[in-house]
PDB file of C-alpha atoms in Angstrom:
ATOM      1  CA  MET F  26      -7.635   9.262  17.453  1.00  0.00           C
ATOM      2  CA  LYS F  27      -4.375   7.728  16.234  1.00  0.00           C
ATOM      3  CA  ASP F  28      -3.628   5.860  19.469  1.00  0.00           C
ATOM      4  CA  LYS F  29      -7.099   4.288  19.546  1.00  0.00           C
ATOM      5  CA  LEU F  30      -6.825   3.427  15.854  1.00  0.00           C
ATOM      6  CA  ILE F  31      -3.511   1.640  16.460  1.00  0.00           C
ATOM      7  CA  GLU F  32      -4.905  -0.229  19.465  1.00  0.00           C
ATOM      8  CA  ILE F  33      -7.754  -1.612  17.339  1.00  0.00           C
ATOM      9  CA  ILE F  34      -5.460  -2.449  14.395  1.00  0.00           C
ATOM     10  CA  LYS F  35      -3.108  -4.379  16.695  1.00  0.00           C
ATOM     11  CA  GLU F  36      -6.053  -6.423  17.953  1.00  0.00           C
ATOM     12  CA  ALA F  37      -7.018  -7.172  14.342  1.00  0.00           C
ATOM     13  CA  GLY F  38      -3.405  -8.209  13.754  1.00  0.00           C
ATOM     14  CA  GLU F  39      -3.958 -11.178  16.062  1.00  0.00           C
ATOM     15  CA  LEU F  40      -6.654 -12.402  13.666  1.00  0.00           C
ATOM     16  CA  LEU F  41      -4.286 -11.983  10.726  1.00  0.00           C
ATOM     17  CA  LYS F  42      -1.553 -13.922  12.551  1.00  0.00           C
ATOM     18  CA  GLU F  43      -3.960 -16.721  13.407  1.00  0.00           C
ATOM     19  CA  GLY F  44      -4.907 -17.046   9.748  1.00  0.00           C
ATOM     20  CA  TYR F  45      -1.342 -16.747   8.469  1.00  0.00           C
ATOM     21  CA  PHE F  46      -0.214 -19.849  10.355  1.00  0.00           C
ATOM     22  CA  SER F  47      -3.330 -21.953   9.653  1.00  0.00           C
ATOM     23  CA  ASN F  48      -4.676 -23.920   6.715  1.00  0.00           C
ATOM     24  CA  LYS F  49      -6.722 -21.574   4.556  1.00  0.00           C
ATOM     25  CA  GLU F  50      -9.661 -21.984   2.207  1.00  0.00           C
ATOM     26  CA  VAL F  51      -9.035 -19.692  -0.754  1.00  0.00           C
ATOM     27  CA  ASN F  52     -11.583 -18.191  -3.127  1.00  0.00           C
ATOM     28  CA  PHE F  53     -10.955 -16.173  -6.277  1.00  0.00           C
ATOM     29  CA  LYS F  54     -12.511 -12.763  -6.968  1.00  0.00           C
ATOM     30  CA  ALA F  55     -10.816 -12.832 -10.384  1.00  0.00           C
ATOM     31  CA  LYS F  56      -8.237 -14.975 -12.192  1.00  0.00           C
ATOM     32  CA  LYS F  57      -5.369 -13.926  -9.880  1.00  0.00           C
ATOM     33  CA  ASP F  58      -7.256 -12.036  -7.150  1.00  0.00           C
ATOM     34  CA  LEU F  59      -7.574 -14.118  -3.978  1.00  0.00           C
ATOM     35  CA  VAL F  60      -9.762 -13.697  -0.910  1.00  0.00           C
ATOM     36  CA  THR F  61      -9.911 -15.765   2.279  1.00  0.00           C
ATOM     37  CA  LYS F  62     -12.294 -15.851   5.238  1.00  0.00           C
ATOM     38  CA  TYR F  63      -9.584 -13.980   7.163  1.00  0.00           C
ATOM     39  CA  ASP F  64      -9.769 -10.982   4.800  1.00  0.00           C
ATOM     40  CA  VAL F  65     -13.470 -10.794   5.601  1.00  0.00           C
ATOM     41  CA  ALA F  66     -13.007 -11.481   9.340  1.00  0.00           C
ATOM     42  CA  VAL F  67     -10.331  -8.792   9.780  1.00  0.00           C
ATOM     43  CA  GLU F  68     -12.379  -6.305   7.755  1.00  0.00           C
ATOM     44  CA  ASN F  69     -15.571  -6.969   9.743  1.00  0.00           C
ATOM     45  CA  PHE F  70     -13.664  -6.632  13.033  1.00  0.00           C
ATOM     46  CA  LEU F  71     -12.176  -3.286  11.995  1.00  0.00           C
ATOM     47  CA  LYS F  72     -15.433  -1.921  10.584  1.00  0.00           C
ATOM     48  CA  ASN F  73     -17.348  -2.884  13.709  1.00  0.00           C
ATOM     49  CA  ARG F  74     -14.838  -1.234  16.045  1.00  0.00           C
ATOM     50  CA  PHE F  75     -14.223   1.847  13.897  1.00  0.00           C
ATOM     51  CA  SER F  76     -17.943   2.520  13.432  1.00  0.00           C
ATOM     52  CA  LYS F  77     -18.352   2.622  17.226  1.00  0.00           C
ATOM     53  CA  GLU F  78     -15.211   4.648  17.987  1.00  0.00           C
ATOM     54  CA  PHE F  79     -15.313   7.045  15.013  1.00  0.00           C
ATOM     55  CA  PRO F  80     -18.982   7.357  13.968  1.00  0.00           C
ATOM     56  CA  SER F  81     -18.480  10.583  11.981  1.00  0.00           C
ATOM     57  CA  PHE F  82     -16.257   8.821   9.421  1.00  0.00           C
ATOM     58  CA  THR F  83     -17.521   6.789   6.485  1.00  0.00           C
ATOM     59  CA  LEU F  84     -15.854   3.399   6.113  1.00  0.00           C
ATOM     60  CA  ILE F  85     -14.475   2.308   2.737  1.00  0.00           C
ATOM     61  CA  ALA F  86     -13.159  -1.264   2.750  1.00  0.00           C
ATOM     62  CA  GLU F  87     -11.853  -3.722   0.163  1.00  0.00           C
ATOM     63  CA  GLU F  88     -14.283  -6.594   0.688  1.00  0.00           C
ATOM     64  CA  SER F  89     -17.365  -4.394   1.153  1.00  0.00           C
ATOM     65  CA  ASP F  90     -19.901  -2.901  -1.235  1.00  0.00           C
ATOM     66  CA  ASN F  91     -18.705   0.704  -1.571  1.00  0.00           C
ATOM     67  CA  THR F  92     -21.186   1.659  -4.315  1.00  0.00           C
ATOM     68  CA  ASP F  93     -23.087   4.403  -2.495  1.00  0.00           C
ATOM     69  CA  ILE F  94     -20.334   5.536  -0.129  1.00  0.00           C
ATOM     70  CA  LYS F  95     -19.104   9.116  -0.514  1.00  0.00           C
ATOM     71  CA  PHE F  96     -15.394   9.780  -0.093  1.00  0.00           C
ATOM     72  CA  GLY F  97     -14.819  12.699   2.278  1.00  0.00           C
ATOM     73  CA  ASP F  98     -14.129  12.180   5.976  1.00  0.00           C
ATOM     74  CA  SER F  99     -13.325   8.517   5.508  1.00  0.00           C
ATOM     75  CA  ILE F 100     -11.430   5.572   6.950  1.00  0.00           C
ATOM     76  CA  ILE F 101     -10.101   3.420   4.108  1.00  0.00           C
ATOM     77  CA  ILE F 102      -9.368  -0.198   5.067  1.00  0.00           C
ATOM     78  CA  ASP F 103      -7.362  -2.962   3.437  1.00  0.00           C
ATOM     79  CA  PRO F 104      -7.774  -5.880   5.874  1.00  0.00           C
ATOM     80  CA  ILE F 105      -4.965  -7.940   4.336  1.00  0.00           C
ATOM     81  CA  ASP F 106      -2.762  -6.185   1.791  1.00  0.00           C
ATOM     82  CA  GLY F 107      -0.744  -8.937   0.158  1.00  0.00           C
ATOM     83  CA  THR F 108      -3.327 -11.737   0.327  1.00  0.00           C
ATOM     84  CA  THR F 109      -1.300 -13.988  -2.019  1.00  0.00           C
ATOM     85  CA  ASN F 110       1.655 -13.610   0.365  1.00  0.00           C
ATOM     86  CA  PHE F 111      -0.672 -14.280   3.309  1.00  0.00           C
ATOM     87  CA  VAL F 112      -1.971 -17.489   1.694  1.00  0.00           C
ATOM     88  CA  ASN F 113       1.533 -18.736   0.834  1.00  0.00           C
ATOM     89  CA  GLN F 114       3.151 -17.636   4.123  1.00  0.00           C
ATOM     90  CA  VAL F 115       5.361 -14.967   2.580  1.00  0.00           C
ATOM     91  CA  PRO F 116       5.735 -12.503   5.477  1.00  0.00           C
ATOM     92  CA  HIS F 117       5.238  -9.339   3.351  1.00  0.00           C
ATOM     93  CA  THR F 118       1.582  -8.801   4.302  1.00  0.00           C
ATOM     94  CA  ALA F 119      -0.167  -6.113   6.336  1.00  0.00           C
ATOM     95  CA  ILE F 120      -3.282  -4.346   7.551  1.00  0.00           C
ATOM     96  CA  SER F 121      -3.507  -0.892   5.972  1.00  0.00           C
ATOM     97  CA  VAL F 122      -5.748   1.887   7.343  1.00  0.00           C
ATOM     98  CA  GLY F 123      -5.814   5.425   5.975  1.00  0.00           C
ATOM     99  CA  VAL F 124      -7.852   8.163   7.643  1.00  0.00           C
ATOM    100  CA  TYR F 125      -8.861  11.079   5.406  1.00  0.00           C
ATOM    101  CA  LYS F 126     -10.414  14.422   6.335  1.00  0.00           C
ATOM    102  CA  ASN F 127     -12.093  16.324   3.503  1.00  0.00           C
ATOM    103  CA  LYS F 128     -10.441  13.903   1.032  1.00  0.00           C
ATOM    104  CA  GLU F 129      -6.937  14.713   2.311  1.00  0.00           C
ATOM    105  CA  PRO F 130      -4.705  12.255   4.249  1.00  0.00           C
ATOM    106  CA  TYR F 131      -4.798  12.717   8.014  1.00  0.00           C
ATOM    107  CA  ILE F 132      -3.550   9.466   9.615  1.00  0.00           C
ATOM    108  CA  GLY F 133      -1.887   6.413   8.086  1.00  0.00           C
ATOM    109  CA  VAL F 134      -1.198   3.080   9.779  1.00  0.00           C
ATOM    110  CA  VAL F 135       0.345  -0.003   8.151  1.00  0.00           C
ATOM    111  CA  TYR F 136       0.813  -3.003  10.441  1.00  0.00           C
ATOM    112  CA  ASN F 137       2.662  -6.199   9.555  1.00  0.00           C
ATOM    113  CA  PRO F 138       2.066  -8.450  12.585  1.00  0.00           C
ATOM    114  CA  ILE F 139       4.151 -11.280  11.118  1.00  0.00           C
ATOM    115  CA  LEU F 140       7.351  -9.193  11.242  1.00  0.00           C
ATOM    116  CA  ASN F 141       6.060  -6.990  14.082  1.00  0.00           C
ATOM    117  CA  GLU F 142       6.388  -3.783  12.045  1.00  0.00           C
ATOM    118  CA  LEU F 143       4.011  -0.918  12.806  1.00  0.00           C
ATOM    119  CA  TYR F 144       4.320   2.106  10.505  1.00  0.00           C
ATOM    120  CA  GLU F 145       2.383   5.226  11.472  1.00  0.00           C
ATOM    121  CA  ALA F 146       2.045   8.858  10.451  1.00  0.00           C
ATOM    122  CA  LYS F 147      -0.159  11.842  11.188  1.00  0.00           C
ATOM    123  CA  THR F 148      -0.195  14.994   9.054  1.00  0.00           C
ATOM    124  CA  GLY F 149       2.576  17.337  10.140  1.00  0.00           C
ATOM    125  CA  CYS F 150       4.025  14.949  12.737  1.00  0.00           C
ATOM    126  CA  GLY F 151       6.499  12.759  10.804  1.00  0.00           C
ATOM    127  CA  SER F 152       6.549   8.998  10.197  1.00  0.00           C
ATOM    128  CA  PHE F 153       7.518   6.232  12.581  1.00  0.00           C
ATOM    129  CA  LEU F 154       8.351   2.518  12.560  1.00  0.00           C
ATOM    130  CA  ASN F 155       7.720   0.912  15.966  1.00  0.00           C
ATOM    131  CA  GLY F 156       7.988   4.359  17.555  1.00  0.00           C
ATOM    132  CA  LYS F 157      11.270   5.323  15.862  1.00  0.00           C
ATOM    133  CA  LYS F 158      11.284   8.195  13.340  1.00  0.00           C
ATOM    134  CA  ILE F 159      11.947   7.157   9.738  1.00  0.00           C
ATOM    135  CA  GLU F 160      13.074   9.166   6.717  1.00  0.00           C
ATOM    136  CA  VAL F 161      13.601   8.514   3.026  1.00  0.00           C
ATOM    137  CA  SER F 162      16.949   7.645   1.480  1.00  0.00           C
ATOM    138  CA  LYS F 163      19.143  10.545   0.344  1.00  0.00           C
ATOM    139  CA  GLU F 164      20.408   8.639  -2.711  1.00  0.00           C
ATOM    140  CA  ASN F 165      20.120  10.785  -5.843  1.00  0.00           C
ATOM    141  CA  ASP F 166      21.881   8.548  -8.391  1.00  0.00           C
ATOM    142  CA  PHE F 167      19.301   6.517 -10.300  1.00  0.00           C
ATOM    143  CA  GLN F 168      21.874   3.839 -11.156  1.00  0.00           C
ATOM    144  CA  LYS F 169      22.402   3.242  -7.426  1.00  0.00           C
ATOM    145  CA  SER F 170      18.678   3.267  -6.630  1.00  0.00           C
ATOM    146  CA  LEU F 171      16.706   0.185  -5.595  1.00  0.00           C
ATOM    147  CA  ILE F 172      13.253   0.311  -7.169  1.00  0.00           C
ATOM    148  CA  SER F 173      10.139  -1.632  -6.234  1.00  0.00           C
ATOM    149  CA  THR F 174       7.126  -2.441  -8.383  1.00  0.00           C
ATOM    150  CA  GLY F 175       4.155  -4.768  -8.555  1.00  0.00           C
ATOM    151  CA  PHE F 176       2.345  -6.825 -11.153  1.00  0.00           C
ATOM    152  CA  PRO F 177      -1.384  -6.128 -11.581  1.00  0.00           C
ATOM    153  CA  TYR F 178      -3.958  -8.908 -11.326  1.00  0.00           C
ATOM    154  CA  THR F 179      -4.926  -7.991 -14.899  1.00  0.00           C
ATOM    155  CA  SER F 180      -1.570  -9.321 -16.152  1.00  0.00           C
ATOM    156  CA  GLY F 181      -3.296 -12.686 -16.560  1.00  0.00           C
ATOM    157  CA  SER F 182      -6.170 -11.363 -18.655  1.00  0.00           C
ATOM    158  CA  ASN F 183      -5.204  -8.001 -20.196  1.00  0.00           C
ATOM    159  CA  GLN F 184      -2.432  -8.203 -22.776  1.00  0.00           C
ATOM    160  CA  ASN F 185      -1.968  -4.420 -22.883  1.00  0.00           C
ATOM    161  CA  ASP F 186      -1.327  -4.261 -19.122  1.00  0.00           C
ATOM    162  CA  LEU F 187       1.088  -7.191 -19.321  1.00  0.00           C
ATOM    163  CA  ASN F 188       2.975  -5.580 -22.214  1.00  0.00           C
ATOM    164  CA  ASP F 189       3.173  -2.272 -20.335  1.00  0.00           C
ATOM    165  CA  VAL F 190       4.611  -3.954 -17.217  1.00  0.00           C
ATOM    166  CA  ILE F 191       7.269  -5.805 -19.236  1.00  0.00           C
ATOM    167  CA  LYS F 192       8.193  -2.727 -21.283  1.00  0.00           C
ATOM    168  CA  LYS F 193       8.716  -0.563 -18.200  1.00  0.00           C
ATOM    169  CA  ILE F 194      10.906  -3.203 -16.530  1.00  0.00           C
ATOM    170  CA  GLU F 195      12.922  -3.523 -19.740  1.00  0.00           C
ATOM    171  CA  ILE F 196      13.608   0.238 -19.701  1.00  0.00           C
ATOM    172  CA  ILE F 197      14.179   0.731 -15.954  1.00  0.00           C
ATOM    173  CA  LEU F 198      16.056  -2.418 -14.879  1.00  0.00           C
ATOM    174  CA  PRO F 199      19.335  -1.655 -16.727  1.00  0.00           C
ATOM    175  CA  LYS F 200      19.329   1.927 -15.399  1.00  0.00           C
ATOM    176  CA  CYS F 201      18.817   1.258 -11.662  1.00  0.00           C
ATOM    177  CA  GLN F 202      20.529  -0.887  -9.044  1.00  0.00           C
ATOM    178  CA  ASP F 203      17.787  -3.537  -9.197  1.00  0.00           C
ATOM    179  CA  ILE F 204      14.027  -4.068  -9.020  1.00  0.00           C
ATOM    180  CA  ARG F 205      12.112  -5.819  -6.229  1.00  0.00           C
ATOM    181  CA  ARG F 206       8.594  -7.214  -6.354  1.00  0.00           C
ATOM    182  CA  LEU F 207       7.320  -8.286  -2.921  1.00  0.00           C
ATOM    183  CA  GLY F 208       3.566  -8.077  -3.413  1.00  0.00           C
ATOM    184  CA  SER F 209       2.149  -5.540  -0.933  1.00  0.00           C
ATOM    185  CA  ALA F 210       1.716  -1.935  -2.075  1.00  0.00           C
ATOM    186  CA  SER F 211       1.199  -0.555   1.432  1.00  0.00           C
ATOM    187  CA  LEU F 212       4.478  -2.060   2.633  1.00  0.00           C
ATOM    188  CA  ASP F 213       6.348  -1.057  -0.529  1.00  0.00           C
ATOM    189  CA  LEU F 214       5.413   2.575   0.175  1.00  0.00           C
ATOM    190  CA  CYS F 215       6.624   2.139   3.765  1.00  0.00           C
ATOM    191  CA  TYR F 216       9.910   0.686   2.504  1.00  0.00           C
ATOM    192  CA  VAL F 217      10.459   3.850   0.462  1.00  0.00           C
ATOM    193  CA  ALA F 218       9.545   5.881   3.553  1.00  0.00           C
ATOM    194  CA  ARG F 219      12.154   4.125   5.681  1.00  0.00           C
ATOM    195  CA  GLY F 220      14.890   4.393   3.033  1.00  0.00           C
ATOM    196  CA  THR F 221      15.051   0.743   1.949  1.00  0.00           C
ATOM    197  CA  TYR F 222      13.897   1.588  -1.580  1.00  0.00           C
ATOM    198  CA  GLU F 223      14.532   4.819  -3.442  1.00  0.00           C
ATOM    199  CA  GLY F 224      11.402   4.450  -5.570  1.00  0.00           C
ATOM    200  CA  TYR F 225       8.257   2.465  -6.255  1.00  0.00           C
ATOM    201  CA  TYR F 226       5.674   2.403  -9.049  1.00  0.00           C
ATOM    202  CA  GLU F 227       2.670   0.255  -9.888  1.00  0.00           C
ATOM    203  CA  MET F 228      -0.469   0.237 -12.031  1.00  0.00           C
ATOM    204  CA  ASN F 229      -4.125  -0.532 -11.276  1.00  0.00           C
ATOM    205  CA  LEU F 230      -3.976  -0.161  -7.507  1.00  0.00           C
ATOM    206  CA  LYS F 231      -7.085   0.499  -5.425  1.00  0.00           C
ATOM    207  CA  ALA F 232      -7.487   3.279  -2.860  1.00  0.00           C
ATOM    208  CA  TRP F 233      -7.213   0.833   0.057  1.00  0.00           C
ATOM    209  CA  ASP F 234      -3.844  -0.438  -1.208  1.00  0.00           C
ATOM    210  CA  VAL F 235      -2.162   2.948  -0.841  1.00  0.00           C
ATOM    211  CA  SER F 236      -4.325   5.234   1.362  1.00  0.00           C
ATOM    212  CA  ALA F 237      -2.123   4.796   4.448  1.00  0.00           C
ATOM    213  CA  GLY F 238       1.253   4.375   2.751  1.00  0.00           C
ATOM    214  CA  ILE F 239       0.902   7.658   0.867  1.00  0.00           C
ATOM    215  CA  LEU F 240       0.871   9.702   4.089  1.00  0.00           C
ATOM    216  CA  ILE F 241       3.601   7.605   5.714  1.00  0.00           C
ATOM    217  CA  LEU F 242       5.875   8.293   2.729  1.00  0.00           C
ATOM    218  CA  LEU F 243       5.018  11.995   2.494  1.00  0.00           C
ATOM    219  CA  GLU F 244       5.658  12.513   6.217  1.00  0.00           C
ATOM    220  CA  ALA F 245       9.017  10.727   5.831  1.00  0.00           C
ATOM    221  CA  GLY F 246      10.046  13.318   3.217  1.00  0.00           C
ATOM    222  CA  GLY F 247       9.092  11.430   0.074  1.00  0.00           C
ATOM    223  CA  LYS F 248       7.168  12.358  -3.049  1.00  0.00           C
ATOM    224  CA  ILE F 249       4.024  10.884  -4.633  1.00  0.00           C
ATOM    225  CA  SER F 250       2.561  11.561  -8.080  1.00  0.00           C
ATOM    226  CA  ASN F 251       0.819   9.927 -10.991  1.00  0.00           C
ATOM    227  CA  ILE F 252       2.841   8.821 -14.022  1.00  0.00           C
ATOM    228  CA  ASN F 253       2.714  12.362 -15.463  1.00  0.00           C
ATOM    229  CA  GLY F 254       4.265  13.879 -12.356  1.00  0.00           C
ATOM    230  CA  GLU F 255       0.960  15.448 -11.279  1.00  0.00           C
ATOM    231  CA  LYS F 256      -0.831  15.089  -7.940  1.00  0.00           C
ATOM    232  CA  TYR F 257      -1.935  11.482  -7.449  1.00  0.00           C
ATOM    233  CA  LYS F 258      -5.723  11.081  -7.332  1.00  0.00           C
ATOM    234  CA  LEU F 259      -6.619   8.251  -4.999  1.00  0.00           C
ATOM    235  CA  PHE F 260      -9.606   6.814  -6.894  1.00  0.00           C
ATOM    236  CA  ASP F 261      -8.702   7.863 -10.431  1.00  0.00           C
ATOM    237  CA  ASP F 262      -5.075   7.453 -11.518  1.00  0.00           C
ATOM    238  CA  LYS F 263      -3.890   4.268 -13.238  1.00  0.00           C
ATOM    239  CA  TYR F 264      -0.280   4.564 -11.991  1.00  0.00           C
ATOM    240  CA  ILE F 265       1.208   5.628  -8.689  1.00  0.00           C
ATOM    241  CA  VAL F 266       4.834   6.792  -8.579  1.00  0.00           C
ATOM    242  CA  ALA F 267       6.503   7.128  -5.167  1.00  0.00           C
ATOM    243  CA  THR F 268      10.111   8.077  -4.430  1.00  0.00           C
ATOM    244  CA  ASN F 269      12.531   9.698  -2.010  1.00  0.00           C
ATOM    245  CA  GLY F 270      12.064  12.859  -4.106  1.00  0.00           C
ATOM    246  CA  TYR F 271      15.646  12.895  -5.397  1.00  0.00           C
ATOM    247  CA  ILE F 272      15.051  10.410  -8.246  1.00  0.00           C
ATOM    248  CA  HIS F 273      11.425  11.311  -8.953  1.00  0.00           C
ATOM    249  CA  LYS F 274      11.934  13.179 -12.223  1.00  0.00           C
ATOM    250  CA  GLU F 275      14.204  10.474 -13.631  1.00  0.00           C
ATOM    251  CA  LEU F 276      11.811   7.682 -12.682  1.00  0.00           C
ATOM    252  CA  ILE F 277       8.939   9.588 -14.340  1.00  0.00           C
ATOM    253  CA  LEU F 278      11.037  10.056 -17.484  1.00  0.00           C
ATOM    254  CA  ASN F 279      11.906   6.355 -17.625  1.00  0.00           C
ATOM    255  CA  LEU F 280       8.305   5.278 -17.031  1.00  0.00           C
ATOM    256  CA  ASN F 281       7.213   7.425 -19.971  1.00  0.00           C
ATOM    257  CA  ALA F 282      10.071   6.424 -22.294  1.00  0.00           C
ATOM    258  CA  LYS F 283       9.028   4.860 -25.597  1.00  0.00           C
TER     259      LYS F 283
END
């Protein structure tokens, strides 16, 4: 299944590349939440192909109406993760596809066609970048750790969310090496998986943002939880916390500091 999945995703990547280098008409789903015709085109291409190749799986996708869809054996699609980057030609943008069996991660693929980076993982088989095995960083000193985060779309409309983001940066930034904010959750998880970052956290993400990256990080030896250090629930938890495992407890402590 994984090889066919990757073949289809690579084809969809050509659509993403075409859009990336063209003039784009942009619409707004919310104050800061963009969507382009390429988000829809990539999603429709993937849904059409996946429904034919993998008919036993339900399809959950960002730009679709998922109201009556049951999460179980599912393929979760983010056609363009990092749409703001895509629109502004910042090359940190990707197609993210997570395959779940009985609500548990089975296959994860994150493909950035702009930088030609294909991250893939299957349960029990390790994680790979362009066919080469990747593993998390072994750094265990929080002060030497590079941390990634993201800013929620609600930062423009929800004062509590904005305050929470600023407070957490104020606590964590002096204690770590530095903080990066590149604007694609799926790729941020992959950057932890490949050892570029030691940790990553963000609020208000959707299932399609992280469904693939979660497995890629876990198979690379990393750790995922919610902000309380408990198992992360894909459709429920407000915060995701992802690390190399060595700094996980300290990052959780800092995120919960008053």
